[in-house]
Coordinates of C-alpha atoms and ligand atoms in Angstrom, one line a residue:
M1 CA 83.0 -87.7 90.8
L2 CA 82.7 -89.4 94.1
W3 CA 82.2 -93.2 94.1
V4 CA 80.3 -94.3 97.2
G5 CA 79.3 -97.8 98.3
L6 CA 76.0 -98.2 100.1
S7 CA 75.0 -101.5 101.8
G8 CA 73.3 -103.0 104.8
G9 CA 71.8 -106.3 105.7
I10 CA 68.5 -107.3 104.1
G11 CA 65.7 -105.3 105.8
S12 CA 68.1 -102.7 107.3
G13 CA 66.7 -99.8 105.4
K14 CA 69.3 -99.6 102.6
S15 CA 66.7 -98.9 99.9
T16 CA 65.2 -96.2 102.1
V17 CA 68.6 -94.5 102.3
S18 CA 69.2 -94.9 98.6
R19 CA 66.0 -93.3 97.7
R20 CA 66.8 -90.4 100.0
L21 CA 70.2 -89.9 98.5
A22 CA 68.7 -89.9 95.0
E23 CA 66.3 -87.2 96.2
L24 CA 69.3 -85.2 97.4
G25 CA 70.9 -85.4 94.0
A26 CA 73.0 -88.5 94.0
V27 CA 73.2 -90.7 91.0
V28 CA 72.2 -94.1 92.3
I29 CA 73.3 -97.3 90.6
D30 CA 71.3 -100.2 91.9
A31 CA 73.3 -103.5 91.8
D32 CA 70.1 -105.5 92.1
V33 CA 68.5 -103.9 89.1
I34 CA 71.7 -104.5 87.1
A35 CA 71.8 -108.1 88.4
R36 CA 68.3 -108.6 87.0
E37 CA 69.1 -106.9 83.7
V38 CA 72.0 -109.2 82.9
V39 CA 69.9 -112.3 83.3
E40 CA 67.0 -111.3 81.1
P41 CA 66.1 -113.6 78.3
G42 CA 68.6 -113.4 75.5
M43 CA 71.5 -112.3 77.7
P44 CA 74.5 -114.5 77.7
S45 CA 74.6 -114.9 81.5
L46 CA 71.2 -116.5 81.5
A47 CA 72.3 -119.2 79.1
A48 CA 75.3 -119.9 81.3
I49 CA 73.1 -120.2 84.3
A50 CA 70.8 -122.7 82.6
E51 CA 73.8 -124.7 81.6
R52 CA 75.2 -124.8 85.2
F53 CA 72.0 -125.3 87.2
G54 CA 69.7 -127.0 84.7
P55 CA 66.5 -126.1 82.9
E56 CA 64.5 -126.1 86.1
V57 CA 65.8 -122.6 86.9
L58 CA 64.1 -121.3 83.8
G59 CA 60.4 -120.5 84.1
S60 CA 57.8 -120.0 81.5
E61 CA 58.8 -118.1 78.4
G62 CA 62.5 -118.6 79.2
Y63 CA 62.6 -116.1 82.1
L64 CA 64.9 -116.9 85.1
D65 CA 62.9 -118.5 87.9
R66 CA 64.6 -116.4 90.7
A67 CA 62.9 -118.3 93.5
A68 CA 64.1 -121.7 92.2
L69 CA 67.7 -120.4 91.7
G70 CA 67.5 -118.5 95.0
A71 CA 66.6 -121.8 96.8
I72 CA 69.6 -123.5 95.4
V73 CA 72.2 -120.8 96.0
F74 CA 71.1 -119.8 99.5
A75 CA 71.5 -123.4 100.6
D76 CA 74.8 -124.1 98.8
P77 CA 77.9 -121.8 99.1
Q78 CA 79.6 -123.4 96.1
A79 CA 76.5 -122.9 94.0
R80 CA 76.5 -119.3 95.0
R81 CA 80.1 -118.9 93.9
D82 CA 79.4 -120.5 90.6
L83 CA 76.5 -118.2 90.0
E84 CA 78.6 -115.2 90.9
A85 CA 81.4 -116.3 88.6
I86 CA 78.8 -116.2 85.8
T87 CA 77.1 -112.9 86.6
H88 CA 79.7 -110.7 88.2
P89 CA 81.7 -109.9 85.0
A90 CA 78.5 -108.9 83.2
I91 CA 77.3 -106.9 86.1
A92 CA 80.7 -105.1 86.4
E93 CA 80.7 -104.1 82.7
R94 CA 77.2 -102.6 82.9
T95 CA 78.1 -100.8 86.2
W96 CA 81.1 -99.1 84.6
E97 CA 78.9 -98.0 81.7
L98 CA 76.6 -96.2 84.1
V99 CA 79.4 -94.7 86.1
A100 CA 81.0 -93.4 83.0
A101 CA 77.7 -91.8 82.0
A102 CA 77.4 -89.8 85.3
P103 CA 78.3 -86.1 85.3
D104 CA 81.8 -85.2 86.4
D105 CA 80.6 -83.6 89.6
A106 CA 78.2 -86.4 90.6
V107 CA 78.1 -88.3 93.9
V108 CA 77.6 -91.7 92.5
V109 CA 76.1 -94.2 95.0
H110 CA 76.5 -97.9 94.3
D111 CA 73.6 -99.6 96.1
I112 CA 75.1 -103.0 96.6
P113 CA 73.7 -105.7 99.0
L114 CA 76.9 -107.8 99.0
L115 CA 79.5 -105.1 99.6
V116 CA 80.5 -106.6 103.0
E117 CA 80.2 -110.2 101.9
L118 CA 82.4 -109.6 98.9
D119 CA 84.9 -107.6 101.1
R120 CA 84.7 -104.6 98.7
A121 CA 85.0 -101.6 101.0
G122 CA 88.3 -100.8 99.3
D123 CA 86.6 -100.4 95.9
Y124 CA 85.0 -97.1 97.0
A125 CA 86.1 -93.7 98.2
L126 CA 83.6 -94.1 101.0
T127 CA 81.2 -96.7 102.3
V128 CA 77.9 -96.1 104.0
I129 CA 76.4 -99.0 105.8
V130 CA 72.9 -99.1 107.3
D131 CA 72.9 -100.8 110.6
V132 CA 70.0 -102.4 112.5
P133 CA 70.1 -105.3 114.9
A134 CA 69.1 -108.6 113.1
E135 CA 65.9 -109.0 115.2
V136 CA 64.6 -105.6 114.1
R137 CA 65.3 -106.4 110.5
L138 CA 63.5 -109.7 110.8
E139 CA 60.5 -108.0 112.3
R140 CA 60.4 -105.4 109.5
L141 CA 60.8 -108.0 106.8
V142 CA 57.9 -110.1 108.1
R143 CA 55.7 -107.1 108.9
D144 CA 56.3 -104.8 105.9
R145 CA 57.2 -107.2 103.2
G146 CA 55.2 -110.2 104.2
M147 CA 58.2 -112.4 104.1
D148 CA 58.0 -115.8 105.6
E149 CA 59.8 -115.7 109.0
G150 CA 61.9 -118.8 108.4
E151 CA 62.9 -117.5 105.0
A152 CA 63.8 -114.1 106.3
R153 CA 65.9 -115.7 109.1
R154 CA 67.8 -117.9 106.6
R155 CA 68.5 -114.9 104.4
I156 CA 69.8 -112.8 107.3
E157 CA 72.0 -115.7 108.5
A158 CA 73.5 -116.1 105.0
Q159 CA 74.8 -112.6 105.1
A160 CA 77.7 -111.0 106.9
D161 CA 77.6 -110.5 110.6
D162 CA 77.4 -107.1 112.3
A163 CA 81.1 -107.1 113.2
A164 CA 82.1 -107.5 109.5
R165 CA 79.6 -104.7 108.6
H166 CA 81.1 -102.3 111.2
R167 CA 84.6 -103.0 109.9
A168 CA 83.5 -102.2 106.4
A169 CA 81.7 -98.9 107.3
D170 CA 83.2 -95.5 106.9
V171 CA 79.7 -94.2 107.8
L172 CA 77.5 -96.4 109.9
L173 CA 73.9 -95.3 109.7
D174 CA 71.9 -96.4 112.7
N175 CA 68.4 -97.2 111.6
T176 CA 66.8 -98.3 114.9
G177 CA 64.9 -95.1 115.1
T178 CA 62.2 -93.6 112.9
V179 CA 62.5 -93.1 109.1
E180 CA 62.5 -89.4 109.7
E181 CA 65.5 -89.7 112.0
L182 CA 67.2 -91.8 109.3
H183 CA 66.5 -89.2 106.6
A184 CA 67.9 -86.4 108.9
R185 CA 71.1 -88.4 109.3
V186 CA 71.4 -89.0 105.5
D187 CA 70.8 -85.3 104.8
E188 CA 73.6 -84.4 107.2
I189 CA 76.1 -86.9 105.7
W190 CA 75.2 -85.7 102.3
S191 CA 75.9 -82.0 103.0
E192 CA 78.8 -82.4 105.5
R193 CA 80.7 -85.3 104.0
L194 CA 79.7 -86.5 100.5
V195 CA 79.3 -83.2 98.8
P196 CA 82.5 -81.6 100.2
F197 CA 84.4 -84.9 99.6
E198 CA 83.3 -84.8 95.9
E199 CA 84.3 -81.1 95.6
N200 CA 87.7 -81.6 97.2
L201 CA 88.4 -84.6 95.1
R202 CA 87.5 -82.9 91.9
H203 CA 89.6 -79.8 92.8
G204 CA 92.5 -81.9 94.0
I205 CA 92.3 -80.6 97.6
P206 CA 93.5 -83.1 100.2
S207 CA 92.4 -82.9 103.8
R208 CA 95.2 -81.5 105.9
R209 CA 95.9 -81.8 109.5
P210 CA 95.1 -78.6 111.5
E211 CA 98.2 -76.6 112.5
Q212 CA 96.9 -76.6 116.0
L213 CA 98.1 -79.8 117.6
T214 CA 95.4 -81.9 119.3
L215 CA 96.1 -85.3 120.7
V216 CA 93.1 -87.5 121.2
D217 CA 92.5 -90.7 123.1
P218 CA 93.0 -93.8 121.0
D219 CA 90.0 -94.5 118.8
P220 CA 89.2 -98.3 118.6
G221 CA 88.0 -97.6 115.0
W222 CA 91.5 -96.6 113.8
P223 CA 92.7 -100.1 112.8
A224 CA 89.6 -100.9 110.8
E225 CA 89.7 -97.5 109.2
A226 CA 93.4 -97.9 108.3
G227 CA 92.4 -101.4 106.9
R228 CA 89.9 -99.8 104.6
L229 CA 92.3 -97.1 103.5
L230 CA 95.0 -99.7 102.8
A231 CA 92.5 -101.7 100.8
R232 CA 91.8 -98.6 98.7
V233 CA 95.5 -98.0 98.1
R234 CA 96.0 -101.6 97.1
H235 CA 92.9 -101.4 94.9
A236 CA 94.3 -98.4 93.1
L237 CA 98.0 -99.4 92.8
G238 CA 97.5 -103.1 92.3
E239 CA 100.5 -105.3 91.8
A240 CA 102.9 -102.3 92.2
V241 CA 102.4 -102.6 96.0
L242 CA 105.2 -104.6 97.5
R243 CA 103.8 -104.2 101.0
A244 CA 101.4 -101.8 102.7
D245 CA 101.0 -101.2 106.5
H246 CA 99.4 -99.1 109.1
V247 CA 102.2 -97.3 110.8
G248 CA 102.6 -94.3 113.1
S249 CA 100.9 -93.6 116.4
T250 CA 97.4 -94.7 115.4
S251 CA 98.8 -98.2 114.7
I252 CA 99.7 -98.6 118.3
E253 CA 96.9 -99.8 120.5
G254 CA 96.3 -97.6 123.5
L255 CA 98.5 -94.7 122.4
V256 CA 97.2 -91.1 122.4
A257 CA 97.7 -89.6 118.9
K258 CA 96.8 -86.9 116.5
D259 CA 93.8 -88.0 114.6
V260 CA 95.9 -88.6 111.6
I261 CA 96.2 -92.1 110.0
D262 CA 99.6 -92.9 108.7
L263 CA 100.0 -95.6 106.1
Q264 CA 103.2 -96.8 104.5
V265 CA 103.2 -98.3 101.0
I266 CA 106.3 -99.8 99.5
V267 CA 106.7 -99.7 95.7
E268 CA 109.7 -100.4 93.5
D269 CA 109.5 -96.9 91.9
T270 CA 107.4 -94.1 93.2
A271 CA 107.3 -92.5 89.7
L272 CA 104.3 -94.7 89.0
L273 CA 102.3 -92.0 90.8
D274 CA 102.9 -89.7 87.9
D275 CA 100.9 -92.0 85.5
P276 CA 97.6 -90.3 84.9
A277 CA 95.8 -93.7 84.8
V278 CA 97.1 -94.3 88.4
G279 CA 95.9 -90.8 89.4
E280 CA 92.4 -91.8 88.1
R281 CA 92.4 -95.0 90.0
L282 CA 93.4 -93.2 93.2
A283 CA 90.7 -90.6 92.7
R284 CA 88.1 -93.4 92.3
V285 CA 88.9 -94.4 95.9
G286 CA 89.0 -90.8 97.1
L287 CA 92.8 -90.4 97.1
L288 CA 95.1 -87.8 95.8
V289 CA 98.9 -87.6 95.2
V290 CA 100.2 -84.6 97.2
D291 CA 103.3 -83.1 95.7
R292 CA 105.1 -80.0 96.9
D293 CA 108.1 -77.9 95.8
G294 CA 111.3 -79.7 96.6
G295 CA 109.5 -83.0 97.3
W296 CA 109.0 -85.0 100.4
F297 CA 111.8 -86.6 102.4
D298 CA 112.4 -88.9 105.3
H299 CA 115.5 -87.8 107.1
A300 CA 118.0 -89.5 109.3
H301 CA 117.7 -88.7 113.0
V302 CA 120.6 -86.8 114.5
D303 CA 123.4 -89.4 114.2
N304 CA 122.4 -90.7 110.7
A305 CA 122.7 -94.3 111.9
H306 CA 119.2 -94.2 113.4
V307 CA 116.6 -93.4 111.0
G308 CA 113.2 -94.3 110.1
H309 CA 110.4 -92.5 111.8
A310 CA 108.3 -90.7 109.3
H311 CA 107.7 -87.0 109.8
V312 CA 105.1 -85.7 107.6
G313 CA 105.3 -82.0 106.7
H314 CA 108.8 -82.1 107.9
A315 CA 111.9 -80.2 106.6
H316 CA 112.8 -80.3 102.9
A317 CA 116.0 -82.0 102.0
D318 CA 118.7 -80.2 104.0
A319 CA 122.4 -80.5 103.8
T320 CA 123.0 -81.5 107.4
R321 CA 121.0 -84.7 107.5
E322 CA 120.9 -87.6 105.1
T323 CA 117.6 -87.8 103.4
W324 CA 115.5 -90.3 101.4
P325 CA 112.8 -89.2 99.0
K326 CA 109.3 -90.5 99.3
R327 CA 105.9 -89.5 97.9
M328 CA 102.7 -88.7 99.7
V329 CA 99.1 -89.7 99.1
A330 CA 96.2 -88.2 101.0
T331 CA 92.4 -88.4 101.0
A332 CA 90.0 -85.7 100.0
D333 CA 87.5 -86.9 102.7
P334 CA 86.8 -83.9 104.9
A335 CA 86.4 -86.2 107.9
R336 CA 89.8 -87.9 107.7
V337 CA 93.4 -86.7 107.6
L338 CA 95.5 -89.4 106.0
H339 CA 99.3 -89.4 105.5
C340 CA 100.1 -92.3 103.2
H341 CA 103.8 -92.4 102.8
V342 CA 104.8 -94.1 99.5
R343 CA 108.4 -95.2 99.8
P344 CA 110.6 -96.8 97.3
A345 CA 111.9 -100.3 98.2
E346 CA 115.5 -98.9 98.3
S347 CA 114.7 -96.3 101.1
P348 CA 116.0 -97.4 104.5
A349 CA 113.1 -95.5 106.1
W350 CA 110.4 -98.1 105.6
E351 CA 111.9 -100.9 107.5
L352 CA 112.7 -98.6 110.4
A353 CA 109.2 -97.3 110.5
L354 CA 108.0 -100.9 110.9
Q355 CA 110.7 -101.6 113.5
F356 CA 109.7 -98.6 115.6
R357 CA 106.1 -99.5 115.4
D358 CA 106.6 -103.1 116.4
W359 CA 108.9 -102.1 119.3
L360 CA 106.3 -99.7 120.7
R361 CA 103.6 -102.3 120.2
Q362 CA 105.4 -104.8 122.4
D363 CA 107.0 -102.5 125.0
P364 CA 104.5 -101.0 127.4
A365 CA 107.2 -98.8 129.1
A366 CA 108.3 -97.4 125.8
R367 CA 104.7 -96.6 124.9
Q368 CA 104.2 -94.9 128.3
D369 CA 107.4 -92.9 127.7
Y370 CA 106.2 -91.8 124.2
R371 CA 102.8 -90.9 125.5
D372 CA 104.3 -88.7 128.3
L373 CA 106.4 -87.0 125.7
K374 CA 103.5 -86.3 123.5
L375 CA 101.3 -85.0 126.2
G376 CA 104.1 -82.8 127.6
L377 CA 104.6 -81.2 124.2
Q378 CA 100.9 -80.6 123.8
D379 CA 100.9 -78.8 127.2
Q380 CA 103.5 -76.5 125.8
G381 CA 101.0 -75.4 123.2
L382 CA 103.2 -76.3 120.2
G383 CA 101.8 -76.3 116.7
S384 CA 102.0 -79.5 114.7
T385 CA 105.2 -78.5 112.8
D386 CA 107.1 -77.4 116.0
Y387 CA 105.8 -80.6 117.7
A388 CA 107.4 -82.8 115.1
E389 CA 110.7 -80.9 115.5
A390 CA 110.5 -81.0 119.3
K391 CA 110.1 -84.8 119.3
E392 CA 113.4 -85.2 117.6
P393 CA 115.7 -85.6 120.6
W394 CA 113.4 -88.2 122.0
F395 CA 113.5 -90.1 118.8
A396 CA 117.3 -89.9 118.7
A397 CA 117.4 -91.7 122.0
A398 CA 114.5 -94.1 121.3
L399 CA 115.4 -95.4 117.9
P400 CA 118.6 -97.1 119.1
R401 CA 116.5 -98.8 121.8
A402 CA 114.2 -100.0 119.1
R403 CA 117.2 -101.3 117.1
E404 CA 118.7 -103.0 120.1
W405 CA 115.3 -104.7 120.7
A406 CA 115.2 -105.7 117.1
E407 CA 118.7 -107.1 117.1
A408 CA 118.2 -109.0 120.4
T409 CA 114.9 -110.6 119.2
G410 CA 115.9 -111.2 115.6
W411 CA 113.1 -108.9 114.5
E412 CA 112.3 -108.9 110.8
P413 CA 109.4 -107.1 109.1
D414 CA 106.7 -109.7 109.3
G415 CA 106.0 -111.4 106.0
R416 CA 102.4 -110.5 105.8
A417 CA 101.7 -106.8 105.4
E418 CA 98.5 -105.5 106.9
G419 CA 95.3 -105.0 105.0
Q420 CA 96.4 -107.7 102.6
P421 CA 93.6 -109.8 101.1
G422 CA 93.5 -113.5 102.1
Ligands
LIG1 P1 66.6 -102.9 102.6 O1 66.6 -102.2 101.3 O2 67.8 -102.7 103.4 O3 66.2 -104.4 102.5 P2 64.3 -101.2 103.1 O4 64.8 -99.9 103.0 O5 63.4 -101.8 102.0 O6 65.5 -102.2 103.5 O7 63.5 -101.4 104.5 C1 63.0 -102.6 104.9 C2 61.6 -102.3 105.4 O8 61.7 -101.6 106.7 C3 60.8 -101.5 104.5 O9 59.4 -101.9 104.5 C4 60.9 -100.1 105.1 O10 59.8 -99.3 104.9 C5 61.0 -100.4 106.6 N1 61.8 -99.4 107.3 C6 63.0 -98.9 106.9 N2 63.5 -98.1 107.9 C7 62.6 -98.1 108.9 C8 62.5 -97.4 110.2 N3 63.5 -96.6 110.6 N4 61.4 -97.7 111.0 C9 60.5 -98.6 110.5 N5 60.5 -99.2 109.4 C10 61.5 -99.0 108.5

């Protein structure tokens, strides 16, 4: 089962996308429909709403007067929060009932208008956001739905802005073209991403980096993507996460890198990943624990004193270098390679990974040096495994420089990890 969030501003074409996905075979769960169901006469949420907002929000025969309530909550953020505190738990309960009823191999699409506003990208294995400039949405709402222009404008303004939507989107569906063009793009995402993602997840197959090393120019979308993935890990592991960060080359602005996102998650005890309930929560957000014979290790660099850069797919524990165990989590998303290093708090490796990252972030010469090394190794035609090994001498020299910088500046891992809510 793949759990997908679908959203977009009012009038963006979200319903058009959701209908197309249903035609293709997705199980669509419509948050608006559920939101209406839970406030039907006789439902406990309706009584609570009448108590909070007064009898004037009840129309004839005890039905909710949606227009009257809408007028209140669109004008008053606190009123909206109060309404949400009443309805959200009931909506969540009904939603999970429907998810549980979906077939094991279903792509389940949650059509949810407030995904971005509620900052919920991390609840899903993948988010699909329909994107259209606000002026076009306004025009379509007035023209096709006969909405009053002022009302349409107010509703659009009450929603998230485009930048927030883009940050929340794994897949941004541009709907400035025709409906046919939109359908074609949905069909493509269905067959190339959603279906294989679901299959990989169900069979426990993580996306792996290609053995052929390819460095790419820095992608400005990496930090936001890492943020979504961090939110997913946090969502799945909850309170067990002591801190979680984007690390590795994609976390350093302007650096060429393999298109592999490295995350680092610190927990007290990595054995929590063996709990089947944790495995289920990871799968809900598209993630898999990747184990291998002999386990995964960080290892000290050359002179044991200077450790900390994480090499994924690197040597097993070997007798000549000090090693620290870790676990690995990956995604089954065919469009993303993720190396999420789950390290125990006692491992010396995590602090050094942060130190190395922060040193590179603030030292342009070091970044340039690292970039030259990477490009030089790529030119030698190395595979990814040999490449990791060939970087070793450079690290042996660079890590003491990072440490000197850290000591000179009184560096500490910053208190606030990345992708942390609030
Ligand atoms: P939402 O569910 O996001 O509010 P809809 O899917 O209902 O949006 O689309 C809003 C309106 O715009 C509908 O009347 C729909 O038919 C129309 N529409 C959607 N996509 C396009 C498009 N690409 N070109 C023209 N009109 C569109």
